[in-house]
Tab-separated table of C-alpha atoms in Angstrom:
chain	number	residue	atom	x	y	z
G	209	UNK	CA	181.372	125.190	-3.020
G	210	UNK	CA	181.275	128.812	-3.988
G	211	UNK	CA	184.111	130.594	-6.016
G	212	UNK	CA	185.093	132.665	-3.013
G	213	UNK	CA	185.350	129.670	-0.517
G	214	UNK	CA	187.442	127.875	-3.247
G	215	UNK	CA	189.770	130.634	-3.678
G	216	UNK	CA	190.328	130.704	0.167
G	217	UNK	CA	191.322	133.436	2.609
G	218	UNK	CA	195.042	133.428	2.224
G	219	UNK	CA	194.933	133.382	-1.562
G	220	UNK	CA	192.309	136.085	-1.848
G	221	UNK	CA	194.693	138.222	0.150
G	222	UNK	CA	197.301	137.746	-2.426
G	223	UNK	CA	194.786	138.198	-5.156
G	224	UNK	CA	193.938	141.665	-3.891
G	225	UNK	CA	197.624	142.635	-3.643
G	226	UNK	CA	198.313	141.416	-7.131
G	227	UNK	CA	195.306	142.983	-8.749
G	228	UNK	CA	196.265	146.340	-7.201
G	229	UNK	CA	199.929	146.028	-8.287
G	230	UNK	CA	199.218	144.618	-11.765
G	231	UNK	CA	195.799	145.675	-13.034
G	232	UNK	CA	196.440	143.880	-16.441
G	233	UNK	CA	196.444	140.578	-14.888
G	234	UNK	CA	193.340	138.340	-15.427
G	235	UNK	CA	191.194	137.977	-12.185
G	236	UNK	CA	192.197	135.387	-9.589
G	237	UNK	CA	195.760	135.352	-11.114
G	238	UNK	CA	199.180	135.720	-9.526
G	239	UNK	CA	201.034	135.741	-13.084
G	240	UNK	CA	200.386	137.563	-16.160
G	241	UNK	CA	199.524	134.447	-18.313
G	242	UNK	CA	197.794	131.841	-16.109
G	243	UNK	CA	198.304	128.189	-17.270
G	244	UNK	CA	195.162	126.417	-18.210
G	245	UNK	CA	197.131	123.110	-18.214
G	246	UNK	CA	196.237	120.466	-15.602
G	247	UNK	CA	192.772	122.067	-14.842
G	248	UNK	CA	190.384	119.421	-13.763
G	249	UNK	CA	187.255	118.454	-15.741
G	250	UNK	CA	184.400	120.771	-15.046
G	251	UNK	CA	186.757	123.424	-13.444
G	252	UNK	CA	185.427	126.650	-15.251
G	253	UNK	CA	187.991	129.058	-13.817
G	254	UNK	CA	190.626	130.844	-15.731
G	255	UNK	CA	193.226	132.316	-13.190
G	256	UNK	CA	195.566	130.725	-10.846
G	257	UNK	CA	193.487	130.919	-7.625
G	258	UNK	CA	190.060	130.056	-8.920
G	259	UNK	CA	191.065	126.383	-9.773
G	260	UNK	CA	188.520	124.197	-8.264
G	261	UNK	CA	189.161	121.439	-5.771
G	262	UNK	CA	185.646	120.114	-5.979
G	263	UNK	CA	186.181	119.376	-9.691
G	264	UNK	CA	189.599	117.675	-8.990
G	265	UNK	CA	188.131	115.568	-6.151
G	266	UNK	CA	185.362	114.455	-8.605
G	267	UNK	CA	187.913	113.696	-11.239
G	268	UNK	CA	190.316	111.484	-9.240
G	269	UNK	CA	188.442	110.045	-6.087
G	270	UNK	CA	190.704	107.087	-6.215
G	271	UNK	CA	193.672	109.272	-5.544
G	272	UNK	CA	192.306	112.111	-3.464
G	273	UNK	CA	189.823	112.624	-0.818
G	274	UNK	CA	188.775	115.668	1.383
G	275	UNK	CA	187.661	115.206	5.188
G	276	UNK	CA	187.386	118.509	6.828
G	277	UNK	CA	190.609	120.086	7.258
G	278	UNK	CA	192.561	116.936	5.938
G	279	UNK	CA	193.361	116.347	2.165
G	280	UNK	CA	194.360	112.518	1.753
G	281	UNK	CA	196.151	111.392	-1.199
G	282	UNK	CA	196.629	107.682	-2.026
G	283	UNK	CA	199.377	106.729	-4.480
G	284	UNK	CA	199.594	103.835	-7.003
G	285	UNK	CA	202.289	102.157	-4.874
G	286	UNK	CA	199.543	101.783	-1.956
G	287	UNK	CA	200.980	104.389	0.455
G	288	UNK	CA	199.067	107.547	1.306
G	289	UNK	CA	199.803	110.955	2.765
G	290	UNK	CA	197.795	113.489	4.526
G	291	UNK	CA	198.107	117.237	3.874
G	292	UNK	CA	196.379	118.863	6.943
G	293	UNK	CA	195.402	122.597	7.159
G	294	UNK	CA	197.080	124.345	10.039
G	295	UNK	CA	194.018	126.171	11.132
G	296	UNK	CA	195.166	126.957	14.787
G	297	UNK	CA	198.302	128.363	13.474
G	298	UNK	CA	196.524	130.483	10.860
G	299	UNK	CA	194.207	131.759	13.649
G	300	UNK	CA	197.241	132.772	15.541
G	301	UNK	CA	198.754	134.784	12.699
G	302	UNK	CA	201.901	132.406	12.610
G	303	UNK	CA	203.310	133.332	9.167
G	304	UNK	CA	205.754	130.461	9.120
G	305	UNK	CA	203.335	127.602	10.235
G	306	UNK	CA	199.986	128.605	8.684
G	307	UNK	CA	199.333	126.754	5.490
G	308	UNK	CA	196.055	125.563	3.807
G	309	UNK	CA	196.110	122.922	1.127
G	310	UNK	CA	193.794	122.457	-1.841
G	311	UNK	CA	194.116	119.868	-4.667
G	312	UNK	CA	193.820	122.228	-7.674
G	313	UNK	CA	195.128	120.112	-10.878
G	314	UNK	CA	195.596	116.834	-12.355
G	315	UNK	CA	197.658	116.047	-15.461
G	316	UNK	CA	196.241	112.626	-16.522
G	317	UNK	CA	198.699	112.062	-19.337
G	318	UNK	CA	201.545	111.825	-16.788
G	319	UNK	CA	199.744	111.269	-13.418
G	320	UNK	CA	200.691	114.425	-11.670
G	321	UNK	CA	198.616	116.245	-9.029
G	322	UNK	CA	198.828	119.866	-8.229
G	323	UNK	CA	198.463	121.044	-4.745
G	324	UNK	CA	197.946	124.724	-3.806
G	325	UNK	CA	199.521	125.793	-0.467
G	326	UNK	CA	197.759	129.030	0.806
G	327	UNK	CA	199.871	131.075	3.344
G	328	UNK	CA	199.302	134.288	5.136
G	329	UNK	CA	201.840	135.991	2.993
G	330	UNK	CA	201.042	134.376	-0.393
G	331	UNK	CA	200.719	131.082	-2.018
G	332	UNK	CA	202.857	128.474	-3.750
G	333	UNK	CA	202.320	125.042	-5.232
G	334	UNK	CA	203.450	121.374	-4.922
G	335	UNK	CA	203.434	118.949	-7.951
G	336	UNK	CA	202.935	115.425	-6.758
G	337	UNK	CA	203.630	112.205	-8.634
G	338	UNK	CA	200.518	109.875	-8.155
G	339	UNK	CA	202.582	106.672	-8.695
G	340	UNK	CA	204.921	106.986	-5.546
G	341	UNK	CA	204.091	110.484	-3.985
G	342	UNK	CA	207.206	112.260	-4.800
G	343	UNK	CA	206.809	116.015	-4.673
G	344	UNK	CA	208.417	119.069	-5.713
G	345	UNK	CA	207.745	122.786	-4.823
G	346	UNK	CA	207.033	125.069	-7.581
G	347	UNK	CA	205.964	128.818	-7.746
G	348	UNK	CA	202.940	128.687	-9.998
G	349	UNK	CA	200.733	126.372	-11.811
G	350	UNK	CA	202.872	125.008	-14.710
G	351	UNK	CA	202.673	125.146	-18.594
G	352	UNK	CA	203.203	122.198	-20.639
G	353	UNK	CA	205.870	122.176	-23.324
G	354	UNK	CA	204.583	121.623	-26.975
G	355	UNK	CA	205.272	117.913	-26.791
G	356	UNK	CA	204.424	117.660	-23.075
G	357	UNK	CA	207.827	116.495	-22.130
G	358	UNK	CA	208.355	119.219	-19.721
G	359	UNK	CA	206.362	121.673	-17.458
G	360	UNK	CA	207.578	125.135	-16.530
G	361	UNK	CA	206.452	127.512	-13.540
G	362	UNK	CA	207.426	131.139	-13.518
G	363	UNK	CA	206.240	133.771	-11.062
G	364	UNK	CA	207.361	137.276	-9.799
G	365	UNK	CA	206.566	137.992	-6.116
G	366	UNK	CA	204.338	141.330	-5.812
G	367	UNK	CA	205.832	142.477	-2.391
G	368	UNK	CA	208.847	142.432	-0.065
G	369	UNK	CA	207.675	139.130	1.504
G	370	UNK	CA	205.923	135.990	0.593
G	371	UNK	CA	206.933	132.709	-1.096
G	372	UNK	CA	209.983	132.443	-3.241
G	373	UNK	CA	209.787	133.891	-6.808
G	374	UNK	CA	211.526	132.201	-9.765
G	375	UNK	CA	211.399	129.560	-12.193
G	376	UNK	CA	210.959	125.838	-12.056
G	377	UNK	CA	211.325	123.282	-14.920
G	378	UNK	CA	210.064	119.788	-14.275
G	379	UNK	CA	210.219	116.674	-16.596
G	380	UNK	CA	206.658	115.147	-17.065
G	381	UNK	CA	208.008	111.329	-16.866
G	382	UNK	CA	210.309	109.815	-14.400
G	383	UNK	CA	213.658	109.513	-16.161
G	384	UNK	CA	217.003	109.569	-14.603
G	385	UNK	CA	218.444	111.414	-17.801
G	386	UNK	CA	216.115	114.214	-17.300
G	387	UNK	CA	216.564	116.600	-14.382
G	388	UNK	CA	214.566	119.282	-12.712
G	389	UNK	CA	215.773	122.825	-12.901
G	390	UNK	CA	214.977	125.547	-10.488
G	391	UNK	CA	215.982	129.329	-10.323
G	392	UNK	CA	215.009	131.532	-7.332
G	393	UNK	CA	215.185	135.228	-8.063
G	394	UNK	CA	217.696	137.082	-5.761
G	395	UNK	CA	216.397	139.585	-3.319
G	396	UNK	CA	218.473	142.431	-4.766
G	397	UNK	CA	217.932	141.420	-8.527
G	398	UNK	CA	216.886	144.200	-10.929
G	399	UNK	CA	214.651	141.864	-12.939
G	400	UNK	CA	211.316	139.869	-12.342
G	401	UNK	CA	210.449	137.269	-14.717
G	402	UNK	CA	207.111	136.039	-16.347
G	403	UNK	CA	206.367	133.167	-18.608
G	404	UNK	CA	205.776	134.243	-22.142
G	405	UNK	CA	205.830	130.980	-24.355
G	406	UNK	CA	207.657	127.823	-25.245
G	407	UNK	CA	209.587	128.241	-28.538
G	408	UNK	CA	209.994	124.482	-29.415
G	409	UNK	CA	210.596	121.862	-26.799
G	410	UNK	CA	214.031	123.003	-25.733
G	411	UNK	CA	213.572	126.836	-25.170
G	412	UNK	CA	211.308	129.101	-22.921
G	413	UNK	CA	210.910	132.750	-23.571
G	414	UNK	CA	210.369	135.098	-20.568
G	415	UNK	CA	209.542	138.510	-20.152
G	416	UNK	CA	212.167	140.367	-17.989
G	417	UNK	CA	210.622	143.239	-16.181
G	418	UNK	CA	212.738	145.773	-14.252
G	419	UNK	CA	212.014	146.528	-10.717
G	420	UNK	CA	213.072	150.083	-11.297
G	421	UNK	CA	211.302	152.408	-13.842
G	422	UNK	CA	214.815	153.375	-15.508
G	423	UNK	CA	215.194	150.112	-17.235
G	424	UNK	CA	213.185	148.792	-20.181
G	425	UNK	CA	211.311	145.442	-20.265
G	426	UNK	CA	212.911	142.846	-22.527
G	427	UNK	CA	212.665	139.222	-23.527
G	428	UNK	CA	215.033	136.456	-22.386
G	429	UNK	CA	215.450	132.802	-22.813
G	430	UNK	CA	216.280	129.559	-21.036
G	431	UNK	CA	217.298	126.771	-23.320
G	432	UNK	CA	218.510	123.229	-23.149
G	433	UNK	CA	221.829	122.521	-24.247
G	434	UNK	CA	223.502	119.067	-23.790
G	435	UNK	CA	220.830	117.807	-21.350
G	436	UNK	CA	221.135	121.010	-19.150
G	437	UNK	CA	219.079	124.185	-18.925
G	438	UNK	CA	220.914	127.376	-19.371
G	439	UNK	CA	219.317	130.685	-18.430
G	440	UNK	CA	220.643	133.637	-20.722
């Protein structure tokens, strides 16, 4: 499968928009610092949108199979789920119903699969647990914390429409004492956030970029206090 085919029609549209708006971003990227975590074996890409489904299908054939428009996932509990591309809706230009799925990542240490959801107005992702199929929506391919106890995804939307922008923090292991944390940037927010780095296991450093030229970019943090994530 060629790189252009792997990127797909919807994600390519998003790529073009992102490249024009943020020339400093790496190619095939929707964030400033694309995560390399969870990239499948033999996947030679570096951006967010050039992750290879072919490499992922080859790495975990017992979990994932592609048959035309259908991506089938089989979980360790014996159940399965099909993610089917809505080609007819896409051809009709149905922004709400059009979606095309690709398996674009696998985290073997924690049995997590990453699915890209390409839409007419952009792209978002699903993180799926291979043991039972539990899934959670995230805004970008995520970054591991230093000890791999957490994954964080951060993205800023580049236009006035498209998938939500914000921040998602997901525990890598199933544990009732560890909770997901999600933040969606308000439409009228004066700031857009990008991932910079993890500062230890319990703090994330973000770059806050102003939506207006009158403000100065600055660093902000999200830290974990008493088992809860706090956004400063």
